[in-house]
């Protein structure tokens, strides 16, 4: 079934529509095999990752000189929406987002020529997987209260500290990690580093089991007397906040693009079920309680799409999208949760059964209200932008 166009996609060029259809066909053919089993076993699809890299997704927004495709963000959003429609492996899509927005993009934006040359072609080509090590047991929403220390010794830094909730941790080759050169300086002490997985003193200590997005690995990362040369610092000392905020703007704006496709798929399944399932001698979709529930799913989706495509337009035009990204993140993540609950209600007892693969989408959707800053934090950003 083709992806039906919403208000956001109506504005796609013919070439972008072609890209999106290509992504749907690719995802339906190559991704999402044995999802039930892999969800249960928390199994990452490395073959799927490689196929996505070959398809070009991982390097789409990166200039060709660094191993990417040099396409615009709107192109990428169209592709991610297509992938989300074509596969139910939202964990794999989540891993790709974590890789792109919090690893590839800060290296592209803040890396030296040598760093870009060393990392980007391999990250865009799928040979290396990237991760972002920022959160700590005592620093979540208050991320600039992080305590991992970076002690300067000559032309090296010695990192010591523990990171949690690191997506892709077990499969990652490269971490963009945040540490402080002086906790007394607060945000002005935060410094970003590119840390290779095989650097002595780096260990991935614990697999963290999640409610949803289970095919995306997550773990704790420990830095213990981990020596990184100054050349691995990403950006200036004490300016790690810039790299982090840049990552968050891209991530908040785009990480839910795949969920647009998933919400469309969910809507189509709900309509089909409401037309086929009969109770009291008629299709359940004839009951207003059911049809209105599905109507709300449609309205939510049609208000989500333009918010995500707005980020594409703004970023492609070289503009900042900080507040708009927070708005997109807040609205799409909350809408996906509500629509996933509605889909379950439409399916009744079937929806609650694991084999129907309806309940997994609710579990996957819940992650969205926490990662990249919780909904409360997005509201704080939006409120501050209004001077509150
Ligand atoms: C699926 C998933 C993937 C993730 N991937 C990564 C990753 O790759 N790398 C990484 O570094 N981190 C990652 N995280 C961590 C994520 O960024 C944090 O979970 C998030 O920032 C919230 O921090 P916390 O969990 O410590 O919650 P807390 O900060 O402890 O918040 C608890 C509650 O208090 C509320 N709260 C806190 N402060 C305020 C405030 N100022 N105003 C209003 N409400 C407030 C929150 O909204 C929340 O409801 C991931 C998390 C999830 C769920």
Coordinates of C-alpha atoms and ligand atoms in Angstrom, one line a residue:
X1 CA 0.0 0.0 0.0
X2 CA 1.6 3.4 -1.0
X3 CA 2.2 6.1 1.6
X4 CA -0.7 8.4 1.4
X5 CA 0.5 12.0 1.2
X6 CA -0.2 14.4 4.1
X7 CA 0.2 18.1 4.1
X8 CA 3.9 17.9 4.6
X9 CA 4.6 15.5 1.8
X10 CA 2.4 17.4 -0.7
X11 CA 5.2 19.9 -0.8
X12 CA 7.8 17.3 -1.7
X13 CA 9.3 17.6 -5.2
X14 CA 8.9 14.8 -7.7
X15 CA 12.5 13.8 -6.9
X16 CA 11.8 13.7 -3.2
X17 CA 8.6 11.6 -3.7
X18 CA 10.7 9.2 -5.8
X19 CA 13.3 9.0 -3.0
X20 CA 10.6 8.3 -0.5
X21 CA 9.0 5.6 -2.6
X22 CA 12.5 4.1 -3.1
X23 CA 12.9 4.1 0.7
X24 CA 9.5 2.3 1.2
X25 CA 10.4 -0.4 -1.4
X26 CA 13.8 -0.8 0.1
X27 CA 12.6 -1.1 3.7
X28 CA 9.8 -3.5 2.8
X29 CA 12.3 -5.7 0.9
X30 CA 15.3 -5.6 3.2
X31 CA 14.4 -4.6 6.8
X32 CA 12.3 -5.8 9.7
X33 CA 12.7 -9.6 9.3
X34 CA 11.8 -11.7 12.4
X35 CA 10.8 -8.6 14.3
X36 CA 8.9 -10.4 17.0
X37 CA 11.8 -12.7 17.8
X38 CA 14.4 -9.9 17.5
X39 CA 12.4 -7.6 19.7
X40 CA 12.1 -10.3 22.3
X41 CA 15.9 -11.1 22.1
X42 CA 16.9 -7.4 21.8
X43 CA 18.8 -8.2 18.6
X44 CA 20.3 -5.5 16.5
X45 CA 20.1 -6.0 12.7
X46 CA 23.7 -5.4 11.5
X47 CA 22.8 -6.7 8.0
X48 CA 19.9 -4.2 7.9
X49 CA 22.4 -1.5 9.1
X50 CA 24.8 -2.3 6.3
X51 CA 21.9 -2.4 3.8
X52 CA 20.8 1.1 5.0
X53 CA 24.4 2.3 4.6
X54 CA 24.6 0.9 1.1
X55 CA 21.2 2.6 0.3
X56 CA 23.0 5.8 1.3
X57 CA 20.9 6.8 4.3
X58 CA 23.7 7.2 6.9
X59 CA 25.6 9.8 4.9
X60 CA 22.6 11.6 3.3
X61 CA 23.2 15.1 4.9
X62 CA 27.0 14.8 4.6
X63 CA 28.8 16.5 1.7
X64 CA 30.2 14.1 -0.9
X65 CA 33.8 15.1 -0.2
X66 CA 33.3 13.5 3.3
X67 CA 31.8 10.3 2.0
X68 CA 28.1 11.3 2.1
X69 CA 25.5 12.0 -0.5
X70 CA 25.3 15.8 0.1
X71 CA 21.5 15.9 0.0
X72 CA 19.3 18.2 1.9
X73 CA 17.6 17.6 5.2
X74 CA 14.1 17.6 3.6
X75 CA 15.3 14.8 1.4
X76 CA 16.4 12.8 4.4
X77 CA 13.2 13.4 6.3
X78 CA 11.3 12.1 3.2
X79 CA 13.5 9.0 3.2
X80 CA 13.1 8.4 6.9
X81 CA 9.4 8.8 6.7
X82 CA 9.4 6.2 3.9
X83 CA 11.6 3.8 6.0
X84 CA 9.2 4.2 9.0
X85 CA 6.4 3.3 6.7
X86 CA 8.2 0.3 5.1
X87 CA 9.6 -1.3 8.2
X88 CA 8.4 -2.0 11.8
X89 CA 12.0 -2.1 13.0
X90 CA 11.8 1.3 14.7
X91 CA 14.8 0.3 16.9
X92 CA 17.0 0.2 13.9
X93 CA 15.8 3.6 12.7
X94 CA 16.4 4.9 16.2
X95 CA 20.0 3.6 16.1
X96 CA 20.5 5.4 12.8
X97 CA 19.2 8.6 14.1
X98 CA 21.5 8.4 17.2
X99 CA 24.4 7.7 14.9
X100 CA 23.7 10.6 12.5
X101 CA 22.5 13.4 14.7
X102 CA 24.7 13.0 17.8
X103 CA 27.9 11.6 16.2
X104 CA 28.2 12.3 12.5
X105 CA 26.7 15.8 12.6
X106 CA 28.9 17.2 15.5
X107 CA 32.0 15.7 13.8
X108 CA 30.9 17.4 10.5
X109 CA 30.1 20.7 12.2
X110 CA 32.9 20.9 14.8
X111 CA 35.6 18.5 13.6
X112 CA 39.0 19.5 12.3
X113 CA 39.8 18.5 8.7
X114 CA 41.8 15.5 10.0
X115 CA 38.9 14.4 12.2
X116 CA 36.4 14.7 9.4
X117 CA 38.7 12.8 7.1
X118 CA 39.3 10.0 9.6
X119 CA 35.8 9.5 10.8
X120 CA 33.1 10.6 8.3
X121 CA 33.7 8.3 5.3
X122 CA 33.6 5.3 7.6
X123 CA 30.6 6.5 9.6
X124 CA 28.7 7.4 6.4
X125 CA 29.6 4.1 4.7
X126 CA 28.3 2.1 7.7
X127 CA 31.8 0.5 8.5
X128 CA 31.7 2.3 11.8
X129 CA 28.8 2.9 14.2
X130 CA 28.6 6.1 16.2
X131 CA 27.2 6.8 19.6
X132 CA 26.7 9.7 22.0
X133 CA 27.8 9.4 25.6
X134 CA 26.4 12.4 27.5
X135 CA 23.9 11.2 30.2
X136 CA 25.1 10.1 33.6
X137 CA 23.4 8.6 36.6
X138 CA 23.2 12.1 38.2
X139 CA 22.9 14.2 35.0
X140 CA 19.9 13.6 32.7
X141 CA 17.7 16.6 32.1
X142 CA 20.3 18.6 33.9
X143 CA 22.9 17.5 31.4
X144 CA 25.4 20.3 32.1
X145 CA 25.7 19.0 35.6
X146 CA 27.6 16.0 34.3
X147 CA 30.6 14.9 36.3
X148 CA 32.8 12.9 34.0
X149 CA 36.2 14.6 34.3
X150 CA 38.7 15.5 31.6
X151 CA 42.0 16.3 33.2
X152 CA 44.4 18.1 31.0
X153 CA 48.0 16.6 31.1
X154 CA 50.3 18.2 28.5
X155 CA 48.8 17.6 25.1
X156 CA 46.5 14.8 26.4
X157 CA 43.3 14.6 28.4
X158 CA 42.5 11.9 31.0
X159 CA 38.8 10.9 31.1
X160 CA 37.2 9.4 34.2
X161 CA 33.5 8.9 34.7
X162 CA 30.5 6.8 33.9
X163 CA 27.8 7.3 31.2
X164 CA 24.4 5.6 31.0
X165 CA 21.6 5.2 28.4
X166 CA 24.2 5.2 25.6
X167 CA 22.3 4.1 22.5
X168 CA 24.4 1.8 20.2
X169 CA 26.9 1.4 23.0
X170 CA 27.6 -2.3 22.4
X171 CA 28.0 -2.0 18.7
X172 CA 29.6 1.4 18.6
X173 CA 33.1 2.0 17.2
X174 CA 33.2 5.7 18.0
X175 CA 31.8 7.8 20.9
X176 CA 31.2 11.5 21.0
X177 CA 31.6 11.9 24.7
X178 CA 31.1 14.9 27.0
X179 CA 33.3 15.6 30.1
X180 CA 34.1 18.7 32.2
X181 CA 37.5 20.2 32.6
X182 CA 36.3 21.9 35.7
X183 CA 33.0 21.2 37.4
X184 CA 33.0 24.7 39.1
X185 CA 32.7 26.3 35.6
X186 CA 29.3 24.6 35.0
X187 CA 28.4 24.6 31.3
X188 CA 31.6 26.5 30.5
X189 CA 33.6 23.5 31.6
X190 CA 31.9 21.0 29.3
X191 CA 34.2 19.7 26.5
X192 CA 33.4 17.2 23.7
X193 CA 35.8 14.4 22.6
X194 CA 35.8 11.8 19.9
X195 CA 36.7 8.6 21.7
X196 CA 37.5 5.4 19.7
X197 CA 35.9 2.3 21.3
X198 CA 39.3 0.5 21.4
X199 CA 41.0 3.3 23.4
X200 CA 42.5 1.8 26.6
X201 CA 40.3 2.7 29.6
X202 CA 37.0 2.6 27.6
X203 CA 34.6 -0.2 28.5
X204 CA 30.9 -0.9 27.8
X205 CA 30.0 -2.3 31.1
X206 CA 26.3 -3.1 31.2
X207 CA 23.6 -3.8 28.7
X208 CA 20.5 -1.8 29.6
X209 CA 17.2 -3.6 28.8
X210 CA 14.5 -1.3 27.5
X211 CA 10.7 -1.4 27.3
X212 CA 10.7 -0.5 23.6
X213 CA 13.1 0.2 20.7
X214 CA 14.6 -3.1 21.8
X215 CA 16.4 -3.8 18.6
X216 CA 18.5 -0.7 19.3
X217 CA 21.3 -1.6 21.8
X218 CA 21.8 0.5 24.9
X219 CA 24.5 0.3 27.5
X220 CA 26.7 2.0 30.1
X221 CA 30.1 3.3 29.1
X222 CA 32.9 3.7 31.6
X223 CA 36.0 5.9 31.1
X224 CA 38.7 4.9 33.5
X225 CA 42.0 6.7 33.2
X226 CA 41.2 6.9 29.5
X227 CA 43.9 8.9 27.8
X228 CA 42.8 10.8 24.7
X229 CA 45.2 13.1 22.7
X230 CA 44.2 16.7 22.4
X231 CA 43.7 16.0 18.7
X232 CA 40.6 14.0 19.7
X233 CA 39.0 17.0 21.3
X234 CA 35.9 18.0 19.3
X235 CA 35.8 21.8 19.1
X236 CA 37.3 24.1 21.7
X237 CA 37.9 23.3 25.4
X238 CA 34.9 24.4 27.4
X239 CA 32.7 24.7 24.3
X240 CA 31.3 21.2 24.3
X241 CA 27.8 22.8 24.9
X242 CA 27.9 24.1 21.3
X243 CA 28.4 20.5 19.9
X244 CA 25.7 19.1 22.2
X245 CA 23.2 21.8 21.4
X246 CA 23.8 21.4 17.7
X247 CA 23.3 17.6 18.0
X248 CA 20.1 18.2 20.0
X249 CA 18.7 20.6 17.5
X250 CA 19.1 18.2 14.6
X251 CA 18.0 15.2 16.6
X252 CA 14.9 16.8 18.1
X253 CA 13.9 18.0 14.7
X254 CA 14.3 14.9 12.8
X255 CA 14.4 11.8 15.1
X256 CA 10.7 11.3 14.8
X257 CA 10.6 11.5 10.9
X258 CA 10.4 7.7 10.8
X259 CA 7.5 7.8 13.3
X260 CA 5.5 9.8 10.7
X261 CA 5.7 6.7 8.4
X262 CA 4.9 4.4 11.3
X263 CA 1.8 6.5 12.3
X264 CA 0.6 6.4 8.6
X265 CA 1.0 2.6 8.6
X266 CA -0.7 2.3 12.0
X267 CA -3.6 4.5 10.7
X268 CA -4.1 2.4 7.5
X269 CA -4.1 -0.8 9.6
X270 CA -6.7 0.7 12.0
X271 CA -8.9 1.8 9.1
X272 CA -8.7 -1.7 7.5
X273 CA -9.4 -3.4 10.8
X274 CA -12.4 -1.1 11.5
X275 CA -13.8 -1.9 8.1
X276 CA -13.4 -5.7 8.4
X277 CA -14.1 -6.5 12.0
X278 CA -17.9 -6.9 12.7
X279 CA -19.7 -6.8 16.0
X280 CA -23.4 -6.4 16.6
X281 CA -23.9 -7.1 12.9
X282 CA -21.9 -4.3 11.5
X283 CA -18.3 -3.2 10.9
X284 CA -16.9 -1.6 14.1
X285 CA -15.9 1.5 12.1
X286 CA -19.6 2.3 11.8
X287 CA -19.6 3.0 15.6
X288 CA -18.9 6.6 16.1
X289 CA -16.7 5.8 19.1
X290 CA -14.4 3.8 16.9
X291 CA -14.5 6.1 13.8
X292 CA -13.8 9.2 15.9
X293 CA -10.8 7.5 17.5
X294 CA -9.4 6.8 14.1
X295 CA -10.2 10.3 13.0
X296 CA -8.2 11.7 15.9
X297 CA -5.2 9.5 14.7
X298 CA -5.5 11.1 11.3
X299 CA -5.7 14.6 12.6
X300 CA -2.7 14.0 14.8
X301 CA -0.6 12.7 11.9
X302 CA -1.6 15.6 9.7
X303 CA -0.5 18.1 12.4
X304 CA 2.8 16.2 13.0
X305 CA 4.0 16.1 9.4
X306 CA 4.3 19.8 8.7
X307 CA 6.2 20.3 12.0
X308 CA 8.9 17.9 10.9
X309 CA 9.1 19.1 7.3
X310 CA 9.4 22.7 8.7
X311 CA 12.7 21.6 10.3
X312 CA 13.9 20.4 6.9
X313 CA 13.0 23.7 5.2
X314 CA 14.6 25.8 7.9
X315 CA 17.8 23.8 8.1
X316 CA 18.1 23.5 4.3
X317 CA 17.7 27.3 4.2
X318 CA 20.7 27.6 6.7
X319 CA 18.4 28.8 9.5
X320 CA 18.4 27.9 13.2
X321 CA 15.4 25.7 14.3
X322 CA 16.0 25.4 18.0
X323 CA 12.4 26.2 19.2
X324 CA 10.8 24.6 16.1
X325 CA 12.8 21.4 16.8
X326 CA 11.5 21.4 20.4
X327 CA 7.9 21.9 19.1
X328 CA 8.3 19.0 16.6
X329 CA 9.8 16.7 19.2
X330 CA 7.1 17.4 21.8
X331 CA 4.1 17.2 19.5
X332 CA 5.2 14.2 17.4
X333 CA 6.4 12.1 20.3
X334 CA 3.3 12.7 22.4
X335 CA 1.0 12.2 19.4
X336 CA 2.7 8.9 18.5
X337 CA 2.1 7.6 22.0
X338 CA -1.6 8.7 22.0
X339 CA -2.2 7.3 18.5
X340 CA -0.5 4.0 19.4
X341 CA -2.9 3.7 22.4
X342 CA -5.8 4.5 20.0
X343 CA -4.7 1.8 17.6
X344 CA -4.6 -0.7 20.4
X345 CA -8.1 0.2 21.4
X346 CA -9.4 -0.2 17.8
X347 CA -7.9 -3.7 17.7
X348 CA -9.3 -4.6 21.1
X349 CA -7.9 -7.8 22.6
X350 CA -6.0 -8.5 19.3
X351 CA -4.1 -5.3 19.8
X352 CA -2.9 -6.5 23.2
X353 CA -1.6 -9.7 21.7
X354 CA 2.1 -9.6 20.9
X355 CA 1.6 -11.6 17.7
X356 CA -0.4 -8.8 16.2
X357 CA 2.6 -6.4 16.5
X358 CA 0.4 -3.5 17.5
X359 CA 1.5 -3.3 21.1
X360 CA 5.2 -3.0 20.2
X361 CA 4.6 0.3 18.5
X362 CA 3.2 1.7 21.8
X363 CA 6.3 0.4 23.6
X364 CA 8.6 2.0 20.9
X365 CA 6.6 5.2 21.0
X366 CA 7.1 5.7 24.7
X367 CA 10.8 6.2 24.3
X368 CA 10.2 9.3 22.3
X369 CA 8.9 11.3 25.3
X370 CA 12.2 10.7 27.1
X371 CA 15.1 10.7 24.7
X372 CA 16.6 14.0 23.4
X373 CA 15.1 15.7 26.4
X374 CA 11.8 14.8 28.0
X375 CA 8.5 16.5 27.0
X376 CA 8.8 18.7 30.0
X377 CA 12.2 19.9 28.9
X378 CA 10.9 20.6 25.4
X379 CA 8.1 22.7 27.0
X380 CA 10.8 24.6 29.0
X381 CA 12.7 25.4 25.8
X382 CA 9.5 26.6 24.0
X383 CA 8.5 28.7 27.1
X384 CA 11.9 30.3 27.3
X385 CA 11.7 31.2 23.6
X386 CA 8.5 33.1 24.5
X387 CA 10.3 35.0 27.3
X388 CA 8.7 32.9 30.1
Ligands
LIG1 C1 15.4 5.3 24.5 C2 16.4 6.3 25.1 C3 17.6 6.5 24.4 C4 18.5 7.4 24.9 N1 19.8 7.5 24.3 C5 20.7 8.3 24.9 C6 22.0 8.4 24.3 O1 22.3 7.8 23.2 N2 23.0 9.1 24.9 C7 22.7 9.8 26.1 O2 23.6 10.4 26.6 N3 21.5 9.7 26.7 C8 20.5 9.0 26.1 N4 19.3 8.9 26.7 C9 19.0 9.5 28.0 C10 18.0 10.7 27.9 O3 18.6 11.8 27.2 C11 17.5 11.0 29.3 O4 16.8 9.9 29.7 C12 16.7 12.3 29.3 O5 17.5 13.4 29.0 C13 16.0 12.5 30.7 O6 17.0 12.3 31.8 P1 16.6 11.3 33.0 O7 16.2 10.1 32.4 O8 17.8 11.3 33.9 O9 15.4 11.9 33.7 P2 15.4 13.1 34.8 O10 16.2 14.2 34.4 O11 15.7 12.5 36.1 O12 13.8 13.5 34.8 C14 12.8 12.8 35.6 C15 11.5 13.6 35.5 O13 11.7 14.9 36.0 C16 11.3 15.9 35.0 N5 12.2 17.1 35.0 C17 13.6 17.1 35.3 N6 14.0 18.3 35.2 C18 13.0 19.1 34.9 C19 12.8 20.5 34.7 N7 13.8 21.4 34.8 N8 11.5 21.0 34.4 C20 10.5 20.1 34.3 N9 10.6 18.8 34.5 C21 11.8 18.3 34.8 C22 11.5 15.1 33.6 O14 10.8 15.7 32.6 C23 11.1 13.7 34.0 O15 9.7 13.7 34.0 C24 18.3 8.0 26.2 C25 17.1 7.8 26.8 C26 16.1 6.9 26.3 C27 14.8 6.7 27.0

